[in-house]
Coordinates of C-alpha atoms and ligand atoms in Angstrom, one line a residue:
V1 CA -8.3 13.5 45.2
T2 CA -6.0 14.9 47.9
V3 CA -2.8 13.2 49.2
A4 CA -1.5 14.4 52.6
V5 CA 2.3 14.0 53.0
V6 CA 4.2 14.4 56.3
G7 CA 7.4 16.1 55.2
G8 CA 8.0 18.6 52.5
G9 CA 11.5 17.9 51.2
Q10 CA 12.6 17.0 47.7
L11 CA 10.9 13.6 48.0
G12 CA 7.6 15.4 48.7
L13 CA 8.3 17.7 45.7
M14 CA 8.8 14.8 43.4
L15 CA 5.7 13.0 44.7
G16 CA 3.7 16.2 44.1
L17 CA 5.1 16.6 40.5
A18 CA 4.3 13.0 39.7
G19 CA 0.8 13.2 41.2
A20 CA -0.1 16.5 39.5
R21 CA -0.1 14.6 36.2
L22 CA -2.8 12.3 37.6
G23 CA -4.9 15.3 38.7
L24 CA -4.0 14.8 42.4
R25 CA -3.8 17.6 44.9
F26 CA -1.2 17.7 47.7
R27 CA -0.9 19.0 51.2
F28 CA 2.4 18.8 53.0
L29 CA 3.5 19.4 56.6
D30 CA 7.1 20.6 57.2
P31 CA 8.8 22.8 59.8
A32 CA 10.4 24.9 57.1
A33 CA 8.4 27.7 55.4
D34 CA 10.7 27.4 52.3
A35 CA 10.3 23.6 52.0
P36 CA 10.8 22.3 48.4
A37 CA 7.4 20.7 48.2
A38 CA 5.6 24.1 48.6
R39 CA 6.0 24.3 44.8
A40 CA 3.8 21.2 44.3
G41 CA 1.0 21.8 46.7
E42 CA -0.3 23.4 49.9
L43 CA 2.3 23.6 52.7
L44 CA 1.4 23.6 56.4
V45 CA 4.3 24.9 58.4
G46 CA 5.0 23.4 61.8
A47 CA 6.3 20.5 63.9
Y48 CA 5.8 16.9 62.7
D49 CA 4.2 15.9 66.0
D50 CA 1.8 18.9 66.3
A51 CA -1.5 17.1 66.8
E52 CA -3.6 20.0 65.5
L53 CA -1.5 20.4 62.3
L54 CA -1.5 16.7 61.7
R55 CA -5.3 16.8 62.0
R56 CA -5.5 19.6 59.5
L57 CA -3.0 17.8 57.2
C58 CA -5.2 14.7 57.1
D59 CA -8.6 16.4 57.0
G60 CA -10.4 15.1 54.0
A61 CA -7.3 13.5 52.5
D62 CA -7.8 10.3 50.4
A63 CA -4.4 9.0 51.4
V64 CA -1.8 9.9 54.1
T65 CA 1.9 9.2 53.6
F66 CA 5.3 10.5 54.6
E67 CA 8.5 11.4 53.0
F68 CA 10.3 12.2 56.2
E69 CA 11.2 9.1 58.2
N70 CA 11.5 10.6 61.7
L71 CA 7.9 11.4 62.2
P72 CA 7.4 10.1 65.8
A73 CA 5.7 6.7 65.3
G74 CA 3.4 7.5 68.2
A75 CA 2.1 10.6 66.4
A76 CA 1.4 8.7 63.2
P77 CA -2.1 9.3 61.8
P78 CA -4.1 6.0 61.7
Q79 CA -4.5 6.1 57.9
L80 CA -0.8 6.3 57.4
L81 CA 0.7 4.3 54.5
P82 CA 3.2 2.7 54.5
P83 CA 1.9 1.5 57.9
A84 CA 3.3 3.0 61.1
G85 CA 4.7 -0.5 62.0
A86 CA 7.0 -0.3 59.0
L87 CA 8.0 3.2 59.9
A88 CA 8.8 2.1 63.5
V89 CA 11.1 -0.7 62.3
A90 CA 13.0 1.5 59.8
Q91 CA 13.5 4.2 62.5
D92 CA 15.8 1.8 64.5
R93 CA 18.8 0.2 62.9
L94 CA 18.7 -2.7 65.4
H95 CA 15.1 -3.5 64.6
E96 CA 15.9 -3.4 60.9
K97 CA 18.7 -5.9 61.3
E98 CA 16.6 -8.1 63.5
L99 CA 13.9 -8.1 60.9
F100 CA 16.4 -9.1 58.2
R101 CA 17.7 -11.9 60.4
R102 CA 14.3 -13.2 61.3
L103 CA 13.5 -13.4 57.5
G104 CA 16.8 -15.3 56.8
I105 CA 18.3 -12.3 55.0
G106 CA 22.0 -11.9 55.4
T107 CA 23.5 -8.8 57.1
A108 CA 26.9 -7.6 58.4
P109 CA 27.6 -9.0 61.9
Y110 CA 26.1 -6.6 64.4
A111 CA 25.7 -6.0 68.1
A112 CA 23.6 -3.5 70.1
V113 CA 25.8 -1.2 72.2
D114 CA 24.4 0.9 75.1
T115 CA 27.4 1.3 77.3
R116 CA 31.1 1.7 77.0
A117 CA 31.7 -1.8 78.3
E118 CA 29.2 -3.2 75.7
L119 CA 31.3 -1.4 73.0
D120 CA 34.4 -3.3 74.1
D121 CA 32.5 -6.6 74.1
A122 CA 31.1 -5.8 70.7
V123 CA 34.5 -5.0 69.3
A124 CA 35.9 -8.2 70.7
E125 CA 33.0 -10.2 69.2
I126 CA 32.8 -8.5 65.8
G127 CA 36.4 -7.5 65.3
L128 CA 37.8 -4.5 63.4
P129 CA 37.3 -2.8 61.1
A130 CA 33.7 -2.0 62.1
V131 CA 31.3 0.9 62.0
L132 CA 29.5 2.3 65.0
K133 CA 26.2 3.9 64.3
T134 CA 23.4 5.6 66.2
R135 CA 20.4 3.4 66.1
R136 CA 18.1 6.3 65.4
F137 CA 18.0 9.5 63.3
G138 CA 21.1 8.8 61.1
Y139 CA 21.1 9.7 57.4
D140 CA 23.6 10.5 54.8
G141 CA 26.3 8.9 56.9
K142 CA 25.6 11.1 59.9
G143 CA 25.8 9.5 63.3
Q144 CA 28.5 7.0 62.2
A145 CA 32.1 6.4 63.0
V146 CA 34.3 3.8 61.3
L147 CA 36.7 2.0 63.6
R148 CA 39.8 0.8 61.9
A149 CA 42.0 0.3 65.0
A150 CA 41.5 -0.3 68.7
A151 CA 42.9 3.2 69.3
A152 CA 39.8 4.7 67.6
V153 CA 37.3 3.2 70.0
D154 CA 37.5 5.9 72.7
A155 CA 37.0 8.8 70.2
A156 CA 34.1 7.0 68.6
W157 CA 32.5 6.5 72.0
D158 CA 33.1 10.2 72.9
E159 CA 31.5 11.2 69.7
L160 CA 28.4 8.9 69.6
G161 CA 28.0 7.4 73.1
G162 CA 25.0 8.2 75.3
V163 CA 22.3 7.1 72.9
P164 CA 21.5 3.5 71.7
L165 CA 24.1 2.4 69.2
L166 CA 24.8 -0.5 66.9
L167 CA 28.2 -1.9 66.0
E168 CA 28.5 -3.5 62.6
G169 CA 31.3 -5.3 60.9
L170 CA 32.6 -3.2 58.0
V171 CA 31.7 -5.2 54.9
P172 CA 34.4 -5.3 52.2
F173 CA 31.7 -5.2 49.5
E174 CA 32.3 -5.6 45.8
R175 CA 29.6 -3.0 45.2
E176 CA 26.5 -1.4 46.7
L177 CA 23.1 -2.0 45.2
S178 CA 19.5 -1.2 46.1
V179 CA 16.3 -2.8 45.3
L180 CA 13.1 -0.7 45.0
A181 CA 9.9 -2.5 45.5
V182 CA 6.2 -1.4 45.6
R183 CA 3.2 -3.2 47.1
G184 CA -0.4 -2.1 46.4
R185 CA -3.3 -2.1 48.8
D186 CA -4.4 -5.4 47.2
G187 CA -1.1 -7.0 47.9
A188 CA 0.2 -6.8 44.3
T189 CA 4.0 -6.3 44.1
A190 CA 6.4 -5.0 41.5
F191 CA 10.2 -4.5 41.5
W192 CA 12.4 -2.1 39.6
P193 CA 15.6 -3.4 38.1
L194 CA 18.5 -3.3 40.7
T195 CA 20.4 -0.1 41.0
E196 CA 24.1 0.2 41.6
N197 CA 25.1 3.0 44.0
V198 CA 28.3 4.8 44.8
H199 CA 28.6 6.7 48.1
R200 CA 31.3 9.1 49.1
A201 CA 31.5 10.3 52.8
G202 CA 28.3 8.5 53.5
I203 CA 26.3 10.4 50.8
L204 CA 24.9 8.8 47.7
R205 CA 26.7 10.3 44.7
Q206 CA 25.9 8.2 41.6
S207 CA 23.5 5.4 40.7
V208 CA 23.2 3.3 37.5
A209 CA 20.4 1.0 36.5
P210 CA 19.7 -1.7 35.5
A211 CA 22.6 -3.3 37.4
A212 CA 23.5 -6.9 38.4
P213 CA 20.8 -8.7 36.5
E214 CA 22.2 -12.0 37.9
L215 CA 21.2 -10.9 41.4
Q216 CA 17.7 -9.6 40.5
G217 CA 15.9 -12.7 41.6
E218 CA 17.6 -12.9 45.0
A219 CA 16.9 -9.2 45.5
E220 CA 13.2 -9.5 44.7
E221 CA 12.9 -12.5 46.9
L222 CA 14.3 -10.7 49.9
A223 CA 12.3 -7.5 49.3
A224 CA 9.1 -9.5 48.8
A225 CA 9.7 -11.1 52.2
V226 CA 10.1 -7.7 53.9
L227 CA 7.0 -6.3 52.1
A228 CA 4.9 -9.3 53.2
E229 CA 6.2 -9.3 56.8
L230 CA 5.4 -5.5 57.2
E231 CA 2.0 -5.7 55.4
Y232 CA 3.5 -2.9 53.4
V233 CA 1.8 -0.5 51.1
G234 CA 3.8 1.9 49.0
V235 CA 7.4 2.0 47.8
L236 CA 10.1 0.4 49.8
A237 CA 13.9 0.6 49.3
V238 CA 16.4 -2.0 50.6
E239 CA 20.0 -0.9 50.5
L240 CA 22.3 -3.9 49.8
F241 CA 25.9 -4.9 49.8
Q242 CA 27.2 -7.4 47.2
R243 CA 29.8 -9.5 48.9
D244 CA 31.2 -12.7 47.4
G245 CA 28.5 -12.5 44.7
R246 CA 25.7 -12.7 47.3
L247 CA 23.5 -9.9 48.8
L248 CA 23.6 -8.6 52.4
A249 CA 21.0 -6.2 53.5
N250 CA 22.2 -2.9 55.0
E251 CA 19.1 -0.9 55.7
L252 CA 15.5 -0.2 54.8
A253 CA 13.9 3.1 53.6
P254 CA 10.1 2.9 54.0
R255 CA 9.6 5.5 51.3
V256 CA 10.7 6.6 47.9
H257 CA 14.5 6.7 47.8
N258 CA 17.3 8.7 46.3
S259 CA 18.6 5.6 44.4
G260 CA 15.3 5.4 42.6
H261 CA 15.4 8.9 41.2
W262 CA 16.5 7.5 37.8
T263 CA 13.0 5.9 37.5
I264 CA 11.5 9.4 36.8
D265 CA 13.3 9.5 33.4
G266 CA 14.4 5.9 32.9
A267 CA 11.5 3.7 33.9
A268 CA 8.0 3.1 32.5
T269 CA 6.6 4.2 35.8
S270 CA 8.5 6.2 38.4
Q271 CA 8.9 5.3 42.0
F272 CA 6.9 8.4 42.8
E273 CA 3.9 7.6 40.6
N274 CA 3.8 4.0 41.8
H275 CA 4.0 5.1 45.4
L276 CA 0.9 7.2 44.8
R277 CA -0.9 4.5 42.9
A278 CA -0.2 2.0 45.7
I279 CA -1.4 4.2 48.6
L280 CA -4.5 5.2 46.7
G281 CA -5.4 1.7 45.8
L282 CA -4.9 2.2 42.0
P283 CA -3.3 -0.3 39.6
L284 CA 0.5 -0.3 39.7
G285 CA 2.4 0.7 36.6
S286 CA 5.2 -1.2 34.9
T287 CA 8.5 -1.0 36.7
A288 CA 10.5 -1.9 33.6
A289 CA 13.5 0.3 32.6
V290 CA 13.0 2.0 29.3
A291 CA 16.8 2.3 28.8
P292 CA 19.9 2.2 30.9
S293 CA 20.2 5.3 33.2
A294 CA 22.8 7.0 35.2
M295 CA 22.0 9.5 38.0
V296 CA 24.4 12.0 39.5
N297 CA 23.5 13.8 42.7
L298 CA 24.1 17.5 43.1
V299 CA 25.5 17.9 46.6
G300 CA 26.2 21.2 48.4
E301 CA 25.2 23.6 45.6
V302 CA 23.7 23.5 42.1
P303 CA 26.2 24.1 39.4
P304 CA 25.2 26.7 36.8
L305 CA 22.0 25.4 35.2
R306 CA 23.3 26.4 31.7
R307 CA 26.4 24.2 32.2
L308 CA 24.3 21.2 33.2
L309 CA 21.9 21.7 30.3
E310 CA 24.8 21.8 27.9
V311 CA 25.3 18.1 28.5
E312 CA 23.2 16.6 25.8
G313 CA 20.3 14.6 27.2
A314 CA 20.8 15.7 30.8
R315 CA 17.5 15.6 32.7
V316 CA 18.0 18.1 35.4
H317 CA 16.1 18.1 38.7
V318 CA 16.7 21.1 41.0
Y319 CA 15.0 21.0 44.5
G320 CA 15.1 24.7 45.3
K321 CA 17.0 24.3 48.5
A322 CA 19.5 26.7 49.9
P323 CA 23.1 25.6 49.3
R324 CA 24.9 23.9 52.3
P325 CA 27.9 21.6 52.3
G326 CA 26.8 17.9 52.2
R327 CA 23.2 18.8 51.4
K328 CA 21.4 17.1 48.4
V329 CA 20.2 20.0 46.3
G330 CA 19.4 18.3 43.0
H331 CA 20.2 15.4 40.7
V332 CA 20.7 14.8 37.0
T333 CA 19.8 11.7 35.0
L334 CA 21.3 10.6 31.8
V335 CA 19.2 8.0 29.9
E336 CA 21.4 5.9 27.7
P337 CA 24.6 7.4 29.3
D338 CA 27.9 7.3 27.6
A339 CA 31.3 7.7 29.4
E340 CA 32.0 11.1 28.0
R341 CA 28.7 12.8 29.0
L342 CA 28.8 11.1 32.4
R343 CA 32.3 12.3 33.0
R344 CA 31.3 15.9 32.2
L345 CA 28.3 15.7 34.6
L346 CA 30.5 14.3 37.3
E347 CA 33.0 17.1 36.8
L348 CA 30.2 19.7 37.1
A349 CA 28.9 18.0 40.2
G350 CA 32.4 18.1 41.7
E351 CA 32.7 14.3 41.8
P352 CA 35.9 12.3 41.1
T353 CA 35.7 11.1 37.5
A354 CA 38.3 8.3 37.8
G355 CA 36.6 5.0 37.3
A356 CA 33.3 6.6 36.4
A357 CA 33.3 4.8 33.0
T358 CA 33.3 1.4 34.7
I359 CA 29.9 2.1 36.2
V360 CA 28.3 2.9 32.8
A361 CA 26.0 0.0 32.1
Ligands
ADP401 N1 28.6 -2.2 57.7 C1 29.1 -1.5 56.7 N2 30.0 -2.0 55.9 C2 30.5 -1.2 54.9 N3 30.1 0.0 54.5 C3 29.1 0.5 55.3 C4 28.5 -0.2 56.4 N4 27.5 0.6 56.9 C5 27.5 1.7 56.2 N5 28.4 1.7 55.2 C6 28.7 2.7 54.2 O1 28.1 4.0 54.6 C7 26.9 4.3 53.8 C8 25.9 4.9 54.7 O2 25.5 4.0 55.7 P1 24.0 3.6 56.0 O3 24.0 2.5 57.0 O4 23.3 3.3 54.7 O5 23.4 4.9 56.7 P2 22.5 6.1 56.2 O6 21.3 6.0 56.9 O7 23.4 7.3 56.5 O8 22.4 6.0 54.7 C9 26.5 3.0 53.2 O9 25.8 3.2 52.0 C10 27.9 2.4 52.9 O10 28.6 3.0 51.8
MG402 MG1 21.9 4.3 53.7

């Protein structure tokens, strides 16, 4: 059984590692000859919209999926799962927000902005602070500017103007959460326990799960509505803000997600394995947490492996990427974390350790 994957980053690598156990073979397409997923299968090197390479990628494959979200939706192979329609919605922050609104899911106030005049109108309507985002191609906080005062509007327009934008009210959230969901080809659904996430400079740094059990029902309900609406197959992540004890949806990821990496070590079935089961039409596995887990991202460069492994129980995942500031190069999971081991890990990862203990489940 062969799975074709558009994209060969760390998400592809972890899909390949999960699938190898089930006897699956993988073929990836990525522009980089040193893509991480090359360690888990055959790698075709070239552009995502190269029709001939896409044909070769899909040739004889039993399922075709993606781990890279900016595959031009027009170039999507017909067998693609999750379906191209879900990909298209998730590629545009305005369409995501409109989907949430249509389904009665709360969001930050927002307005589409295409011109300088529309930016002034949107600021007048939404108020400050707000955050201006490019509608397409943003990730890890890229393509965003926070507006705290009217004086910042010009600079934000100079930085981001010229492409379709979205202005959102800045949500004074109590915390960030995400819900990971999976839907099979037969329509069966399952949800992992909510994950609490800490971002710094727009990049995910830490997650803990299970989190916020009192909001699990609300989160599953909103994720189920999105899955049904998009006739979804595979793993879906919805990023959430907790505000006044209720959930607001921030964005969708139509794929396995960084906030679900703890499921490799901390859940009965990982997000990667269940994604593969879903797209291949196999029975879904249990999404239960086997124990509380904490995950710390390694950003920029991997600390010395020996130091990471000295932290008892650390499950270390290294993606094999060249170091670069702001780049996700690995992650470490602690199952049944305690404050002291988490503090040591955060220190090694170069993260502030103040307050870390409060996030330990
Ligand atoms: N409207 C908002 N209110 C408050 N914080 C926000 C808002 N939008 C984004 N952020 C912060 O920036 C992070 C990254 O923004 P996000 O919209 O998720 O884009 P990306 O695609 O880069 O992940 C969020 O996880 C959150 O911490
Ligand atoms: Mg995000």
